[in-house]
Each structure stands twice: as C-alpha cells, then as structure tokens.
Amino acid sequence: MRDFTAVINPISGGGDGFARWGAVSEHLRAAGATVRALPTRSREDAIASARRAAESGDVVVAVGGDGMVRDVADGVVRGGGVMGIVPAGRGNDLARLLDLPHDPAALARHLLDHPTRAIDVLEVNGAIAPGNVYIGIDSVATQIINAGRRLPALLVYRLAPIRAILGWRPAGYRLEVDGAVREVRAHTVVVANSGAYGHGLRIVPPAVLDDGLLDVMVVGDGPRSAVVSFMQEAKRGTHVDRPEVSLTTARTVTVDTDRPVPVCADGDEIATLPARITLLPGALTLIG
C-alpha cells in the first residue's frame, strides 16, 4: 500500500486544488492509504516540502498545474522519491501527455496501482524541470499568461502569444549545443523533454520523456505575421516543416541572447541568462 503526501498549490486553477485533492483523497483513504496534505506558500516551500515527503517514503503528489508539477519534481528528484500528479491547473500539459484520468475515483486507483516509470528531467541553472525550457516569444507569452489568471485558461493561452508577438523583435542567440557554438537571430529557442506546452500543443513533436536526449528547436528570424501562422500549424504539428525551424538533439545546451529575454520552464520564469540546460536521464520516478 502506498502512502501519500499531497503538495497543493492553493491558487492553481482558480483555487481548485483543494477540491480536486479532496475528491481523490476520499478514495485513497477508503482503500486504506495514509494521506496528508500540505498547502504551499512559495516555490521554495513546495520544493522543500516535496523533498521531505520523498525522503520519508511517501508518494509525493503534485496538486496543481505544470508549475506545481515542476516544483514537486524538483523536490522529489533531490529526495530520491516517487511522484504522482493530480492535475488542477490551467495548462496541465504533462498530465495531458501522460493521459492521466480525470475522474477522482479513476485517478485514485491510478495513484494506488499504476506502475512507476523513470523519466528524464532538465536541470536549468540548478533548477529541475520535467517538461521544457523556452526562451523567446513563448517565454514572453508565459509572462502575459501568468499576469492574466482571472481569464479563462483557453482564452488566455491563445491570446497571450498574439500580444507577445505585437511587442516582439527577433533576438540574437548564442547557442552552445554539446560544445558546438552557433549564433542565430531567432524568435524562440526551446529545449524540450516532453515537447508539450501551451495548453495542449505539441510544440516539439519528436521529444520523448525517457529517451535520454534533449530536443532543441530553433525558430529562426522571419516576419511576425509568419509567427501567427506558426502557432496555427503547431496545433497540427506541421510547424516543424517550416524552413526557419531547425531541430537537433543534445545532452547539454547553453543559451544566451543579445538582450534580456525571460527564461521559462513549465509555466513560469525560473532563471536568467545565460541558461545552462542539462539532461538528467531517468532522474524522476513517476506514477504515470
């Protein structure tokens, strides 16, 4: 029997986290599991709480959106434990990629019985992220999304890139990919592990959670109007066929730019440039 400590973001999904966890935890307790809940006060508090729970032997459940999943993953990796997910945010892209059930009873059964798997994670300037690091238009869009928490999720996820494009100009990037240096003017650089973000988009389709590789996508310079069509094509995955898009794989990538650009991972700004991103193969044990 697994025992569980839930680390809950009290503002995820408009405050839906406690209700989501309450419904799931009823089924866990009915099955005989010991269940604890810890609301978080900050990113640092979430990481520390997750690490302590992992070290105690509990399954640590991230209750929230992709940012909460990222922070709990950080603590679980450092604590050598096991993580579960109860999606309760706006994006929930990793949960969607893992095809987690939505019904509370089914989700509880998943947490109780589903086998664990080891997935890769990214380390960016010392922080852990299971999904993706992005630096460019999409990281500016993330800032806009996080400033619009009162808007419906799908609406803000679709409007934010348009607002970001209106104020954007291509940046000069310096990329060091497994020691090889490349300089390019571009709209965005994505270093992907899951490849999924933006409320259901597969931005980097070749990315796989457990293949031991980073997937690096560069969207090169071009008219801003082309970025709008790029976002439409991203819904189908055909954006990677555009001539300004390049894809490669790596294990370590360092990114810098010729002006300040936010460095975001899994829904939040978490670092400053230059960003050194390293793959940690199989570092996170996950029920999923």
C-alpha positions as semicolon CSV with decimal commas, in nm:
position;residue;x (nm);y (nm);z (nm)
1;M;0,000;0,000;0,000
2;R;0,134;0,340;-0,097
3;D;0,107;0,636;0,140
4;F;0,069;0,986;0,003
5;T;0,163;1,343;0,080
6;A;-0,009;1,596;-0,144
7;V;0,170;1,925;-0,205
8;I;-0,108;2,164;-0,309
9;N;-0,088;2,498;-0,486
10;P;-0,377;2,694;-0,331
11;I;-0,416;2,924;-0,635
12;S;-0,389;2,670;-0,918
13;G;-0,689;2,662;-1,147
14;G;-0,857;2,946;-0,961
15;G;-0,826;2,768;-0,626
16;D;-0,948;2,428;-0,747
17;G;-0,660;2,232;-0,594
18;F;-0,809;2,156;-0,253
19;A;-1,140;2,043;-0,403
20;R;-0,966;1,821;-0,658
21;W;-0,743;1,663;-0,395
22;G;-1,033;1,622;-0,150
23;A;-1,227;1,416;-0,403
24;V;-0,926;1,197;-0,485
25;S;-0,810;1,157;-0,124
26;E;-1,150;1,021;-0,015
27;H;-1,097;0,723;-0,245
28;L;-0,736;0,680;-0,130
29;R;-0,840;0,671;0,235
30;A;-1,122;0,430;0,159
31;A;-0,862;0,196;0,011
32;G;-0,658;0,213;0,333
33;A;-0,387;0,460;0,234
34;T;-0,245;0,719;0,471
35;V;-0,297;1,063;0,321
36;R;-0,151;1,401;0,416
37;A;-0,194;1,743;0,256
38;L;0,049;2,036;0,259
39;P;-0,054;2,372;0,108
40;T;0,242;2,567;-0,028
41;R;0,343;2,926;0,042
42;S;0,607;2,965;-0,228
43;R;0,809;2,779;-0,488
44;E;1,086;2,722;-0,236
45;D;0,838;2,589;0,019
46;A;0,692;2,348;-0,237
47;I;1,036;2,211;-0,326
48;A;1,136;2,171;0,039
49;S;0,805;2,007;0,137
50;A;0,827;1,765;-0,156
51;R;1,183;1,672;-0,069
52;R;1,099;1,599;0,296
53;A;0,798;1,388;0,198
54;A;1,003;1,197;-0,059
55;E;1,274;1,125;0,194
56;S;1,010;0,993;0,436
57;G;0,900;0,734;0,179
58;D;0,562;0,882;0,083
59;V;0,448;0,918;-0,274
60;V;0,454;1,295;-0,325
61;V;0,151;1,415;-0,522
62;A;0,171;1,745;-0,707
63;V;-0,176;1,901;-0,694
64;G;-0,185;2,195;-0,931
65;G;-0,068;2,292;-1,276
66;D;0,257;2,243;-1,461
67;G;0,442;2,485;-1,232
68;M;0,344;2,284;-0,927
69;V;0,447;1,963;-1,103
70;R;0,784;2,122;-1,179
71;D;0,844;2,228;-0,819
72;V;0,738;1,896;-0,671
73;A;0,955;1,714;-0,925
74;D;1,248;1,926;-0,810
75;G;1,200;1,815;-0,450
76;V;1,130;1,452;-0,539
77;V;1,442;1,421;-0,754
78;R;1,655;1,562;-0,473
79;G;1,479;1,342;-0,216
80;G;1,505;1,024;-0,421
81;G;1,133;0,954;-0,404
82;V;0,826;0,887;-0,617
83;M;0,589;1,148;-0,760
84;G;0,223;1,139;-0,859
85;I;0,013;1,409;-1,023
86;V;-0,341;1,533;-0,963
87;P;-0,393;1,795;-1,235
88;A;-0,563;2,107;-1,103
89;G;-0,413;2,393;-1,303
90;R;-0,489;2,577;-1,625
91;G;-0,245;2,407;-1,862
92;N;-0,184;2,058;-1,717
93;D;0,030;1,973;-2,018
94;L;0,239;1,698;-1,859
95;A;-0,073;1,533;-1,713
96;R;-0,236;1,551;-2,056
97;L;0,070;1,398;-2,221
98;L;0,066;1,116;-1,965
99;D;-0,308;1,066;-2,035
100;L;-0,396;1,073;-1,666
101;P;-0,761;1,002;-1,582
102;H;-0,979;1,296;-1,478
103;D;-1,242;1,115;-1,270
104;P;-1,140;1,124;-0,899
105;A;-1,202;0,753;-0,842
106;A;-1,004;0,655;-1,150
107;L;-0,725;0,893;-1,059
108;A;-0,707;0,750;-0,706
109;R;-0,688;0,398;-0,847
110;H;-0,413;0,514;-1,081
111;L;-0,212;0,651;-0,788
112;L;-0,264;0,331;-0,589
113;D;-0,198;0,070;-0,854
114;H;-0,027;0,209;-1,160
115;P;0,340;0,110;-1,201
116;T;0,612;0,370;-1,174
117;R;0,840;0,477;-1,457
118;A;1,166;0,670;-1,468
119;I;1,164;0,982;-1,685
120;D;1,435;1,229;-1,774
121;V;1,435;1,583;-1,636
122;L;1,606;1,906;-1,730
123;E;1,833;2,098;-1,498
124;V;1,843;2,469;-1,584
125;N;2,084;2,679;-1,380
126;G;2,032;2,439;-1,088
127;A;1,651;2,416;-1,107
128;I;1,473;2,095;-1,212
129;A;1,203;2,087;-1,480
130;P;1,041;1,773;-1,626
131;G;0,893;1,945;-1,932
132;N;1,056;2,218;-2,136
133;V;1,267;2,532;-2,121
134;Y;1,176;2,810;-2,365
135;I;1,340;3,145;-2,431
136;G;1,178;3,393;-2,672
137;I;0,826;3,484;-2,782
138;D;0,680;3,192;-2,589
139;S;0,853;3,292;-2,265
140;V;0,720;3,647;-2,306
141;A;0,376;3,492;-2,365
142;T;0,417;3,297;-2,041
143;Q;0,466;3,624;-1,852
144;I;0,140;3,752;-2,005
145;I;-0,044;3,429;-1,918
146;N;0,066;3,449;-1,556
147;A;-0,049;3,810;-1,536
148;G;-0,396;3,710;-1,660
149;R;-0,501;3,449;-1,405
150;R;-0,861;3,577;-1,393
151;L;-0,921;3,500;-1,762
152;P;-1,044;3,158;-1,884
153;A;-0,749;2,927;-1,943
154;L;-0,800;2,850;-2,312
155;L;-0,866;3,216;-2,392
156;V;-0,554;3,349;-2,222
157;Y;-0,337;3,072;-2,370
158;R;-0,449;3,170;-2,720
159;L;-0,441;3,550;-2,674
160;A;-0,106;3,569;-2,496
161;P;0,108;3,466;-2,798
162;I;-0,062;3,733;-3,011
163;R;0,009;4,002;-2,752
164;A;0,367;3,878;-2,721
165;I;0,418;3,895;-3,098
166;L;0,299;4,257;-3,115
167;G;0,585;4,376;-2,897
168;W;0,850;4,130;-3,010
169;R;1,153;4,163;-3,233
170;P;1,396;3,880;-3,308
171;A;1,687;3,841;-3,069
172;G;2,043;3,737;-3,134
173;Y;2,102;3,398;-2,974
174;R;2,428;3,230;-2,890
175;L;2,378;2,854;-2,853
176;E;2,634;2,605;-2,733
177;V;2,498;2,259;-2,812
178;D;2,717;1,978;-2,675
179;G;3,017;2,207;-2,717
180;A;2,937;2,330;-3,070
181;V;2,867;2,706;-3,083
182;R;2,603;2,858;-3,311
183;E;2,486;3,218;-3,340
184;V;2,147;3,294;-3,493
185;R;1,875;3,559;-3,497
186;A;1,558;3,389;-3,389
187;H;1,211;3,423;-3,244
188;T;1,246;3,147;-2,989
189;V;1,459;2,857;-2,868
190;V;1,301;2,557;-2,698
191;V;1,496;2,290;-2,513
192;A;1,242;2,012;-2,475
193;N;1,199;1,698;-2,271
194;S;0,822;1,648;-2,304
195;G;0,772;1,880;-2,603
196;A;0,419;1,963;-2,483
197;Y;0,308;2,304;-2,358
198;G;0,075;2,590;-2,446
199;H;-0,246;2,419;-2,328
200;G;-0,230;2,103;-2,535
201;L;0,015;2,190;-2,813
202;R;0,295;1,954;-2,914
203;I;0,547;2,229;-2,977
204;V;0,841;1,988;-3,018
205;P;0,681;1,668;-3,155
206;P;0,995;1,448;-3,156
207;A;1,056;1,495;-2,783
208;V;1,020;1,184;-2,564
209;L;1,022;1,186;-2,183
210;D;1,259;0,894;-2,138
211;D;1,487;0,876;-2,443
212;G;1,795;1,024;-2,273
213;L;1,808;1,323;-2,508
214;L;1,717;1,689;-2,518
215;D;1,535;1,809;-2,829
216;V;1,639;2,159;-2,932
217;M;1,409;2,361;-3,157
218;V;1,513;2,697;-3,300
219;V;1,256;2,916;-3,475
220;G;1,467;3,149;-3,685
221;D;1,410;3,508;-3,791
222;G;1,115;3,589;-4,015
223;P;0,819;3,828;-4,039
224;R;0,598;3,847;-3,732
225;S;0,299;3,750;-3,947
226;A;0,468;3,415;-4,003
227;V;0,473;3,358;-3,628
228;V;0,092;3,374;-3,622
229;S;0,064;3,103;-3,887
230;F;0,334;2,908;-3,700
231;M;0,105;2,895;-3,394
232;Q;-0,182;2,768;-3,607
233;E;0,038;2,498;-3,759
234;A;0,159;2,398;-3,412
235;K;-0,191;2,262;-3,341
236;R;-0,127;2,002;-3,615
237;G;0,248;1,960;-3,567
238;T;0,327;2,078;-3,920
239;H;0,519;2,384;-3,796
240;V;0,838;2,180;-3,779
241;D;0,838;2,159;-4,161
242;R;0,885;2,534;-4,197
243;P;1,225;2,640;-4,339
244;E;1,302;2,867;-4,042
245;V;1,259;2,581;-3,793
246;S;1,553;2,359;-3,704
247;L;1,561;2,057;-3,475
248;T;1,853;1,877;-3,318
249;T;1,922;1,660;-3,014
250;A;2,174;1,714;-2,736
251;R;2,261;1,644;-2,376
252;T;2,374;1,991;-2,268
253;V;2,274;2,330;-2,412
254;T;2,375;2,680;-2,307
255;V;2,161;2,970;-2,433
256;D;2,239;3,341;-2,422
257;T;2,092;3,641;-2,605
258;D;2,198;3,993;-2,702
259;R;1,927;4,149;-2,482
260;P;1,727;4,043;-2,175
261;V;1,477;3,766;-2,257
262;P;1,288;3,568;-1,989
263;V;1,387;3,206;-1,931
264;C;1,074;3,000;-1,861
265;A;1,019;2,636;-1,777
266;D;0,686;2,459;-1,737
267;G;0,478;2,769;-1,697
268;D;0,699;3,008;-1,500
269;E;1,005;3,227;-1,531
270;I;1,268;3,039;-1,332
271;A;1,614;3,155;-1,441
272;T;1,816;3,431;-1,602
273;L;2,050;3,422;-1,898
274;P;2,286;3,266;-1,974
275;A;2,089;2,944;-1,918
276;R;2,276;2,615;-1,898
277;I;2,037;2,325;-1,954
278;T;2,150;1,969;-1,887
279;L;1,962;1,642;-1,921
280;L;1,942;1,418;-1,614
281;P;1,846;1,078;-1,759
282;G;1,589;0,878;-1,563
283;A;1,618;1,110;-1,263
284;L;1,246;1,127;-1,175
285;T;1,042;0,826;-1,067
286;L;0,681;0,893;-1,157
287;I;0,346;0,714;-1,129
288;G;0,246;0,761;-1,488
